[in-house]
């Protein structure tokens, strides 16, 4: 099949690789209908994560089941499915506790930006739609594979509650989905920290009541001014690097929780500050399957439209162009279709 | 007055110092009836925290109000009061959010192991009893100044819930109070990690359903065997050093929360593990005033007897002997009376 392969920093090629195949009886092969590029794909793209040898990349996709292993019962060839980037059995102790991303049988989509993807734990992971969805719903359904579920997890982990206040650090697609999640979960004040006009506009559309363009000390002061002198009840950390972590803890009120969903890169938790302010840190890799049924309903009822995070659509074979656009921040998030 | 003064590592003297006095109209001076030595007093005693110049030490006490500032309304000279180690106004935004230990007007008891102590924010901080309490209740009331409230905060921060499981790391007085708190909060399984027989016995008396004497890998294996192969729902970290932190995260199940109450010393949060297992970290310095009315009721109704953590009582002027006993772990916690 043709697939996106990363060879090293800024070296993305769409090229021929072996077809994925059923390896375990719980596997399925999905023919990819739509995929996209994740902010976390930029870590290896920028060389912040090392690529020791060329490998397929891309972990977000939607598609049609092509083939299933002998033990798969709940999905059949021909089913249109949403593929959580993190595969899980949905039955183990971790899954029963809502920590599907630490499933005892955890798997990952390894060739989402390709013609076919292997899904381990097909029954536990895949969620079917009722036939092929309306074309206008596809972008929003696509976000349920990772980014919208991840933004939702940031909000849940940060303890967003009805009538409370939320501050979102990071205006990438995850941060914007975090704004949407905080708003849907009933936060009365939702502050998006963003310096980029198109992203600010989308944040407002997703329910941000305020936008703060300043960063650092000025950003903290601006947030506190909006919140009557204190920090946020819930802070969504949607980046994962040092400056974002620092910003997040500085805009948290005493007793607040920072919900983290950006893979930590070169970061330390400020334990002394956390201790003296009683600010907690929760979250991690999103348990996508946990939120998927609820989020699917919200999309199908057209209550939320997270697909608006896609501001560039490219044919799959132009995937390298998509990486370039996201790296240069000329696109928020890139949708890929055959 | 006579007070306990630390001059440097292992140099504790009971000597004459200036009397504390009303400095602000919100202050009160308390004549100390009972005090005690805290595990955190051992940090400077052992030289782990530097003592740059001699100063009074001790932050836990009970006593009788001697004098109040002009703005104090709710306590009067003659009232018997419990003194939270962290003084707060009980009205600011942090206090209203339950984070009294990050009060905008935070103060600290500085001469608890002395004849008199100054309490800033007297109205917000002090909780009166109905006259001088029965002598047998005094040790338990003494624990409400810090250690019992701190153990309670560990349990609350770790998210202990009815029917859940809890693991307590640390068998000092705080850890033992954490066991009592987890049990009172309804955890069905409470595992105390302790190697010392008298502390194990007290843990059981406080509601531990299991005791694990092993540490490190063996300790993790023993905890998981009790809990059906997984870690605890709630983990109480009651020490604050590196080995305890590591132990705490290793006995936490995916999706669990570690509640920390030991001042972090030379510790880093294991962010990558937290991220991949979705294990949160919460807690910090205990908001004593928040829990005090409830804990007072439990003591007065004789439902809990946290005063059992005191296994050595000394006259105040033998305070240096008390430090030595706690440092050498021949005593769990030392009560000091005139």
XYZ file of C-alpha atoms in Angstrom:
676
model
C 0.000 0.000 0.000
C 0.935 3.653 -0.134
C 1.660 5.193 3.257
C 3.217 8.217 4.918
C 6.708 7.382 6.118
C 8.985 9.579 8.211
C 12.665 9.187 7.370
C 14.018 11.883 9.657
C 13.521 15.538 10.564
C 11.398 17.281 7.906
C 11.634 14.214 5.669
C 8.097 12.939 5.081
C 7.493 10.675 2.072
C 4.342 9.075 0.704
C 5.608 5.742 -0.532
C 5.036 2.035 -0.946
C 5.206 -0.132 2.204
C 4.019 -3.668 3.006
C 0.267 -3.943 3.622
C -0.667 -4.277 7.297
C -2.222 -7.671 8.018
C -4.133 -9.462 10.721
C -1.536 -10.556 13.267
C -3.746 -11.485 16.191
C -7.310 -12.821 16.225
C -8.460 -9.603 17.928
C -7.153 -7.396 15.089
C -8.990 -5.644 12.284
C -7.703 -3.974 9.127
C -9.403 -0.685 8.268
C -9.396 0.880 4.801
C -8.699 4.526 5.584
C -11.421 6.932 4.440
C -10.034 10.103 6.087
C -7.025 10.874 8.178
C -5.184 13.908 9.510
C -1.974 15.238 11.006
C -1.562 15.588 14.772
C 0.421 18.221 16.624
C 2.345 15.363 18.222
C 3.464 14.227 14.725
C 5.503 17.418 14.702
C 7.754 16.206 17.538
C 9.629 13.743 15.275
C 9.104 16.017 12.264
C 11.020 18.779 14.035
C 13.609 16.337 15.380
C 12.481 16.835 18.994
C 11.835 13.089 19.073
C 14.486 11.010 17.333
C 13.629 8.918 14.274
C 16.151 6.078 14.369
C 14.817 4.340 11.272
C 12.109 5.132 8.704
C 8.609 4.126 9.823
C 4.992 4.787 8.959
C 3.451 7.692 10.854
C -0.060 8.925 11.600
C -2.411 7.710 14.313
C -5.734 9.356 13.475
C -8.156 7.859 10.982
C -11.705 6.931 10.047
C -12.549 4.193 7.630
C -14.281 1.023 6.597
C -13.484 -2.347 8.105
C -11.735 -4.455 5.471
C -10.968 -7.635 7.357
C -11.270 -8.938 10.908
C -9.463 -11.560 13.001
C -11.126 -14.773 14.116
C -12.110 -13.471 17.569
C -13.661 -10.193 16.454
C -17.421 -10.186 17.079
C -18.727 -6.630 17.147
C -17.499 -5.171 13.871
C -17.725 -6.720 10.413
C -16.178 -5.932 7.036
C -18.053 -3.020 5.522
C -18.706 -1.216 8.838
C -17.789 2.465 8.884
C -15.779 3.037 12.046
C -14.047 5.687 14.100
C -10.595 4.486 15.147
C -9.338 5.750 18.523
C -5.620 6.356 18.232
C -5.127 4.272 21.372
C -6.599 0.790 21.043
C -7.989 -0.893 24.146
C -9.905 -3.988 25.143
C -12.516 -1.875 27.002
C -12.858 -4.637 29.588
C -9.703 -4.681 31.757
C -9.401 -3.028 35.143
C -7.797 0.123 33.679
C -10.611 0.496 31.123
C -13.284 -0.130 33.756
C -11.724 2.722 35.723
C -11.847 5.018 32.695
C -8.098 4.822 32.065
C -8.423 3.178 28.644
C -5.125 4.734 27.582
C -3.362 2.498 30.102
C -5.267 -0.621 28.977
C -3.565 -3.915 29.713
C -3.797 -4.634 25.981
C -2.941 -1.167 24.751
C -2.224 -0.720 21.057
C -1.707 2.217 18.703
C -2.618 3.100 15.164
C 0.707 3.063 13.307
C -0.288 3.893 9.756
C -3.204 6.280 9.979
C -1.945 8.471 7.118
C -2.046 5.563 4.678
C -4.375 3.397 2.661
C -4.825 0.830 5.410
C -4.361 0.694 9.173
C -4.198 -2.221 11.575
C -6.347 -1.935 14.697
C -5.479 -4.178 17.613
C -8.377 -4.882 20.017
C -10.955 -4.167 17.314
C -13.986 -4.999 19.464
C -12.854 -2.862 22.358
C -11.695 0.072 20.278
C -13.834 0.634 17.206
C -17.087 2.561 17.302
C -19.406 2.164 14.310
C -21.524 4.821 12.695
C -24.840 3.973 11.065
C -23.509 3.626 7.517
C -21.281 6.119 5.747
C -21.801 9.486 7.459
C -22.903 12.664 5.690
C -19.879 14.312 4.108
C -20.271 17.480 6.156
C -19.972 15.474 9.373
C -16.732 13.746 8.379
C -14.311 16.393 9.671
C -15.980 16.457 13.083
C -16.091 12.660 13.249
C -12.412 12.673 12.322
C -11.587 14.728 15.422
C -13.052 11.996 17.624
C -10.115 9.746 16.796
C -7.853 11.913 18.945
C -7.947 15.687 19.078
C -11.490 16.328 20.319
C -11.268 13.444 22.795
C -7.932 14.813 23.950
C -9.312 18.315 24.473
C -12.225 16.754 26.343
C -9.814 14.799 28.530
C -7.953 18.011 29.369
C -11.197 19.549 30.564
C -12.295 16.478 32.534
C -8.839 16.065 34.097
C -8.710 19.733 35.067
C -12.030 19.265 36.834
C -14.050 21.729 34.754
C -17.449 22.108 36.364
C -20.695 23.874 35.669
C -20.478 27.510 36.671
C -16.719 27.408 37.224
C -13.870 29.113 35.419
C -11.441 27.518 32.952
C -8.219 28.735 31.365
C -6.873 27.012 28.268
C -3.126 27.191 27.574
C -2.316 26.379 23.949
C -4.197 27.406 20.820
C -3.380 24.400 18.683
C -6.200 22.099 17.643
C -6.136 20.346 21.046
C -6.348 23.644 22.906
C -9.235 24.777 20.733
C -11.033 21.489 21.360
C -10.297 22.049 25.052
C -12.129 25.364 24.824
C -15.081 23.598 23.217
C -15.009 20.904 25.907
C -14.835 23.393 28.792
C -17.764 25.261 27.316
C -19.810 22.076 26.782
C -19.044 20.979 30.349
C -20.631 24.177 31.602
C -17.775 26.454 32.613
C -19.187 29.949 32.946
C -15.925 31.676 32.051
C -13.624 30.117 29.475
C -10.392 31.987 28.775
C -8.422 31.001 25.683
C -4.767 32.061 25.706
C -3.987 32.735 22.044
C -1.997 35.266 20.078
C -3.206 34.288 16.594
C -6.245 36.018 15.214
C -7.804 33.100 13.268
C -7.339 30.843 16.290
C -8.807 33.480 18.601
C -11.850 33.635 16.345
C -12.277 29.876 16.392
C -11.836 29.838 20.179
C -14.718 32.321 20.482
C -16.828 30.216 18.154
C -16.080 27.214 20.389
C -17.316 29.070 23.461
C -14.403 31.102 24.794
C -15.840 34.008 26.756
C -12.469 35.777 26.771
C -9.254 35.670 24.786
C -5.907 36.638 26.320
C -3.166 37.343 23.789
C -0.450 38.143 26.325
C 1.940 35.523 27.636
C 4.202 35.238 30.673
C 3.638 37.721 33.489
C 1.379 39.894 31.345
C -0.722 36.855 30.476
C -1.093 35.953 34.153
C -2.101 39.519 34.983
C -4.662 39.594 32.162
C -6.213 36.279 33.264
C -6.389 37.392 36.893
C -7.981 40.672 35.930
C -10.773 38.792 34.160
C -11.188 36.430 37.115
C -11.419 39.056 39.841
C -7.827 38.796 40.992
C -7.479 35.043 41.223
C -6.546 32.273 38.816
C -8.741 29.700 37.113
C -10.539 26.848 38.854
C -9.477 24.516 36.043
C -6.482 24.957 33.755
C -6.116 22.968 30.538
C -2.454 22.485 29.553
C -2.617 21.556 25.881
C 0.997 21.879 24.731
C 3.434 19.875 26.845
C 6.526 22.086 26.839
C 8.181 24.089 29.605
C 6.753 27.546 28.908
C 3.214 26.151 28.638
C 3.564 24.238 31.906
C 4.861 27.313 33.659
C 2.032 29.410 32.245
C -0.519 26.824 33.303
C 0.589 26.709 36.936
C 0.800 30.491 37.120
C -2.803 30.996 36.008
C -4.156 28.332 38.404
C -5.850 29.522 41.563
C -4.976 27.901 44.901
C -6.712 24.527 45.028
C -7.099 24.302 41.234
C -6.116 21.398 38.993
C -4.021 21.536 35.844
C -5.210 18.986 33.280
C -2.332 17.938 31.033
C -2.719 16.269 27.668
C 0.384 17.412 25.792
C 3.131 14.781 25.975
C 5.624 16.348 28.432
C 8.821 17.348 26.651
C 11.675 18.656 28.777
C 9.316 19.644 31.551
C 9.406 19.377 35.329
C 6.380 19.712 37.551
C 6.864 22.692 39.920
C 6.382 20.607 43.050
C 7.079 23.332 45.576
C 4.548 25.641 43.945
C 2.025 22.822 43.656
C 2.560 22.035 47.341
C 2.249 25.575 48.641
C -0.728 26.475 46.407
C -2.365 23.044 46.565
C -2.533 22.922 42.780
C -2.968 19.421 41.408
C -1.818 17.917 38.134
C -3.912 15.271 36.394
C -4.530 13.834 32.967
C -2.229 12.252 30.450
C -2.761 10.312 27.275
C -6.443 10.554 26.424
C -8.638 7.502 26.998
C -10.391 8.147 23.682
C -12.741 5.168 23.830
C -14.123 6.366 27.156
C -15.492 9.569 25.663
C -16.263 8.335 22.143
C -19.936 7.311 22.454
C -20.877 10.594 24.135
C -18.879 12.737 21.713
C -20.273 10.834 18.725
C -23.807 11.619 19.876
C -22.951 15.305 20.240
C -21.541 15.402 16.706
C -24.422 13.460 15.168
C -26.929 15.763 16.906
C -24.868 18.626 15.440
C -24.396 20.147 18.905
C -20.653 20.477 18.405
C -18.635 21.041 15.262
C -15.016 20.321 16.252
C -14.202 19.673 12.581
C -13.765 23.441 12.260
C -10.210 22.922 13.513
C -9.362 21.691 10.012
C -8.446 24.730 7.963
C -6.594 22.893 5.220
C -7.605 19.758 3.314
C -5.081 17.985 1.110
C -5.016 14.804 -0.918
C -3.264 12.093 1.052
C -0.358 11.957 -1.403
C 0.432 15.591 -0.591
C 0.844 14.779 3.104
C 4.365 16.279 3.211
C 2.850 19.643 2.304
C 0.468 19.239 5.231
C 3.313 18.674 7.686
C 5.034 21.779 6.354
C 1.902 23.886 6.809
C 1.397 22.746 10.401
C 5.078 23.165 11.239
C 4.986 26.736 9.945
C 1.625 27.305 11.668
C 0.010 28.405 8.410
C -2.574 25.680 9.143
C -4.126 24.775 12.476
C -4.768 21.164 11.474
C -4.674 19.354 8.151
C -7.295 16.894 6.917
C -6.113 14.218 4.475
C -8.380 12.478 1.994
C -7.571 10.057 -0.836
C 9.242 33.554 78.054
C 10.848 30.116 77.764
C 10.755 28.652 74.283
C 12.271 25.935 72.127
C 14.999 27.374 69.921
C 16.883 25.589 67.167
C 20.490 26.719 66.825
C 21.556 24.245 64.147
C 21.505 20.534 63.341
C 20.708 18.517 66.488
C 21.040 21.638 68.630
C 17.676 22.237 70.313
C 17.619 24.445 73.416
C 14.803 25.452 75.746
C 15.735 29.004 76.641
C 14.601 32.550 77.314
C 13.372 34.582 74.338
C 11.307 37.808 74.055
C 7.582 37.304 74.638
C 5.503 37.345 71.460
C 3.186 40.351 71.352
C 0.215 41.654 69.426
C 1.652 43.150 66.236
C -1.508 43.537 64.189
C -5.088 44.148 65.301
C -6.067 40.709 63.949
C -3.527 38.885 66.167
C -4.039 36.907 69.339
C -1.534 35.632 71.891
C -2.210 32.095 73.142
C -0.826 30.681 76.374
C 0.261 27.212 75.322
C -1.433 24.355 77.183
C -0.047 21.470 75.082
C 2.265 21.232 72.127
C 4.141 18.573 70.217
C 6.924 17.827 67.750
C 6.193 17.435 64.048
C 7.963 15.188 61.570
C 8.718 18.311 59.554
C 10.612 19.749 62.554
C 13.147 17.006 61.843
C 14.112 18.541 58.474
C 16.079 21.395 60.124
C 16.972 19.167 63.089
C 18.733 16.780 60.729
C 20.263 19.605 58.716
C 18.166 18.798 55.618
C 16.822 22.352 55.861
C 19.425 24.942 56.735
C 19.195 26.942 59.969
C 20.957 30.213 59.173
C 20.346 31.751 62.585
C 18.777 30.536 65.830
C 14.974 30.819 65.907
C 12.011 29.502 67.836
C 10.550 26.290 66.438
C 7.287 24.362 66.794
C 4.033 25.020 64.987
C 1.525 22.778 66.778
C -0.259 23.878 69.920
C -3.438 24.143 71.951
C -4.011 26.734 74.573
C -5.905 29.545 76.206
C -6.275 32.959 74.615
C -4.243 35.441 76.643
C -4.728 38.659 74.705
C -6.363 39.749 71.453
C -5.849 42.598 69.001
C -8.369 45.398 68.542
C -10.087 43.813 65.526
C -10.558 40.343 66.973
C -14.254 39.586 67.536
C -14.805 35.839 67.779
C -12.354 34.770 70.477
C -11.777 36.361 73.871
C -9.142 36.003 76.582
C -9.854 32.810 78.501
C -11.162 30.822 75.513
C -9.614 27.386 75.070
C -8.609 27.102 71.419
C -7.119 24.767 68.865
C -4.456 26.586 66.831
C -4.110 25.470 63.205
C -0.417 25.605 62.312
C -1.356 27.644 59.226
C -3.292 30.784 60.118
C -5.866 32.064 57.641
C -8.558 34.704 57.377
C -11.154 32.061 56.373
C -12.809 34.617 54.081
C -10.553 35.196 51.052
C -10.997 33.512 47.700
C -8.446 30.785 48.492
C -10.193 29.976 51.794
C -13.615 29.999 50.137
C -12.241 27.428 47.705
C -10.975 25.240 50.549
C -7.331 26.181 49.992
C -6.869 27.844 53.387
C -3.180 26.965 53.333
C -2.753 29.432 50.446
C -4.781 32.161 52.195
C -4.059 35.691 51.049
C -3.255 36.465 54.702
C -1.415 33.274 55.507
C 0.488 33.098 58.771
C 2.251 30.389 60.752
C 2.686 29.469 64.373
C 6.350 30.212 65.087
C 6.693 29.326 68.755
C 4.361 26.397 69.373
C 6.841 24.610 71.645
C 6.947 27.518 74.059
C 5.002 29.250 76.781
C 3.207 31.596 74.389
C 2.460 31.698 70.690
C 1.309 34.496 68.433
C -1.601 33.699 66.130
C -2.135 35.968 63.154
C -5.702 36.037 61.800
C -7.130 34.935 65.140
C -10.789 35.100 64.065
C -10.223 33.112 60.912
C -7.927 30.521 62.433
C -8.848 29.665 65.985
C -11.541 27.147 66.864
C -12.862 27.190 70.420
C -13.820 24.231 72.547
C -16.554 24.474 75.149
C -14.285 25.182 78.100
C -11.186 23.209 79.025
C -11.557 19.766 77.444
C -11.421 16.486 79.370
C -7.794 15.512 79.899
C -8.183 12.253 77.983
C -9.273 14.196 74.892
C -6.304 16.537 74.879
C -3.925 14.354 72.836
C -6.523 13.873 70.103
C -7.408 17.581 70.105
C -3.689 18.301 69.842
C -3.498 16.337 66.578
C -6.070 18.660 65.011
C -3.509 21.467 64.974
C -1.660 19.683 62.172
C -1.057 15.959 61.955
C -4.625 14.627 61.856
C -5.743 17.405 59.522
C -2.731 16.660 57.346
C -3.500 12.949 57.161
C -7.105 13.852 56.346
C -5.915 16.168 53.581
C -3.819 13.358 52.109
C -6.914 11.174 51.931
C -9.143 13.918 50.500
C -6.486 14.935 47.951
C -5.965 11.338 46.878
C -9.701 11.088 46.250
C -10.467 8.349 48.778
C -14.048 7.292 48.292
C -16.528 4.964 49.914
C -15.944 1.394 48.785
C -12.638 2.201 47.104
C -9.099 1.138 47.870
C -6.372 3.225 49.494
C -2.645 2.708 49.972
C -0.757 4.760 52.542
C 2.982 5.329 52.030
C 4.706 6.390 55.244
C 4.133 5.135 58.772
C 4.984 8.301 60.636
C 2.249 10.056 62.576
C 0.913 11.668 59.375
C 0.752 8.336 57.564
C -1.024 6.744 60.509
C -3.528 9.608 60.575
C -3.895 9.085 56.818
C -4.895 5.483 57.506
C -7.477 6.699 60.008
C -8.766 9.268 57.500
C -9.026 6.776 54.637
C -10.922 4.426 56.887
C -13.263 7.173 58.131
C -13.887 8.270 54.539
C -15.156 4.795 53.755
C -12.358 3.090 51.829
C -13.106 -0.632 51.851
C -9.466 -1.671 51.633
C -6.811 0.382 53.405
C -3.231 -0.816 53.013
C -0.623 0.623 55.363
C 2.968 0.273 54.176
C 4.963 -0.122 57.387
C 7.928 -2.147 58.577
C 7.699 -1.310 62.264
C 5.633 -3.548 64.489
C 4.222 -0.909 66.905
C 3.271 1.303 63.948
C 1.689 -1.647 62.147
C -0.400 -2.316 65.236
C -1.538 1.304 65.428
C -2.316 1.284 61.704
C -4.617 -1.689 62.223
C -6.256 0.052 65.163
C -6.834 3.053 62.894
C -8.591 0.894 60.301
C -5.898 -0.581 58.061
C -7.290 -3.777 56.571
C -3.817 -4.869 55.447
C -0.212 -4.085 56.331
C 2.601 -4.445 53.805
C 6.065 -4.518 55.337
C 7.958 -4.873 52.051
C 9.272 -1.873 50.143
C 10.376 -1.250 46.563
C 9.453 -3.888 43.992
C 8.442 -6.391 46.658
C 6.180 -3.787 48.221
C 4.509 -3.078 44.886
C 3.992 -6.804 44.302
C 2.495 -7.282 47.768
C 0.078 -4.359 47.312
C -1.007 -5.597 43.896
C -1.567 -9.092 45.203
C -3.971 -7.725 47.815
C -5.734 -5.580 45.208
C -6.290 -8.284 42.599
C -3.360 -7.401 40.395
C -3.820 -3.635 40.166
C -2.732 -0.672 42.255
C -4.736 1.471 44.632
C -7.511 3.885 43.638
C -6.082 6.458 46.028
C -2.499 6.672 47.267
C -1.526 8.788 50.266
C 2.091 10.007 50.081
C 2.907 11.010 53.649
C 6.683 11.419 53.607
C 7.910 13.786 50.891
C 11.215 12.216 49.895
C 12.253 10.472 46.677
C 11.818 6.832 47.683
C 8.343 7.522 49.084
C 7.295 9.374 45.923
C 8.537 6.543 43.761
C 6.756 3.999 45.915
C 3.546 6.015 45.779
C 3.421 6.206 41.991
C 4.296 2.540 41.637
C 1.389 1.391 43.806
C -1.135 3.661 42.026
C -3.478 2.070 39.512
C -4.001 3.723 36.124
C -6.298 6.700 36.636
C -5.522 6.957 40.369
C -4.469 10.059 42.280
C -1.506 10.420 44.615
C -2.306 12.775 47.489
C 0.878 14.428 48.771
C 1.250 16.094 52.140
C 4.936 15.632 52.932
C 6.932 18.747 51.988
C 8.775 17.617 48.828
C 12.504 17.310 49.502
C 14.754 16.497 46.552
C 11.875 14.983 44.612
C 10.750 15.144 41.001
C 7.291 14.161 39.819
C 7.580 11.265 37.344
C 5.767 13.124 34.574
C 6.152 10.498 31.871
C 4.740 7.791 34.137
C 1.956 10.091 35.279
C 1.148 10.849 31.643
C 1.117 7.283 30.395
C -0.776 5.895 33.401
C -2.997 8.940 33.871
C -2.007 9.129 37.524
C -2.657 12.532 39.063
C -0.871 14.323 41.871
C -2.763 16.571 44.252
C -2.571 17.975 47.750
C 0.060 20.048 49.472
C 0.189 21.956 52.708
C -2.932 21.039 54.659
C -5.745 23.609 54.891
C -6.217 22.742 58.563
C -9.017 25.217 59.242
C -11.106 23.662 56.470
C -11.310 20.311 58.234
C -11.151 21.478 61.834
C -14.873 21.776 62.718
C -15.643 18.318 61.321
C -12.620 16.678 62.937
C -13.355 18.376 66.248
C -16.851 16.893 66.226
C -15.457 13.433 65.506
C -13.034 13.712 68.431
C -15.613 15.120 70.844
C -18.057 12.332 69.889
C -15.134 9.950 70.563
C -15.459 8.440 67.094
C -11.766 8.849 66.395
C -8.795 8.794 68.726
C -5.883 10.157 66.690
C -4.093 11.085 69.921
C -2.866 7.470 69.984
C -0.035 8.623 67.705
C 1.600 10.114 70.795
C 3.674 7.373 72.369
C 5.901 9.623 74.451
C 4.940 12.555 76.674
C 7.627 14.865 78.045
C 7.704 18.061 80.047
C 8.218 20.990 77.693
C 11.644 21.766 79.115
C 12.834 18.313 77.979
C 11.912 19.077 74.388
C 15.448 18.289 73.138
C 14.965 14.723 74.366
C 11.759 14.561 72.347
C 13.526 15.590 69.138
C 16.156 12.915 69.776
C 13.492 10.238 70.267
C 11.683 11.146 67.042
C 14.927 11.422 65.090
C 15.940 7.928 66.247
C 12.383 6.675 65.640
C 12.112 5.401 69.204
C 8.964 7.536 69.408
C 6.287 8.029 66.732
C 5.303 11.462 67.999
C 6.092 13.358 71.184
C 3.557 15.324 73.247
C 4.901 18.242 75.279
C 3.223 19.594 78.405
C 4.390 22.215 80.926
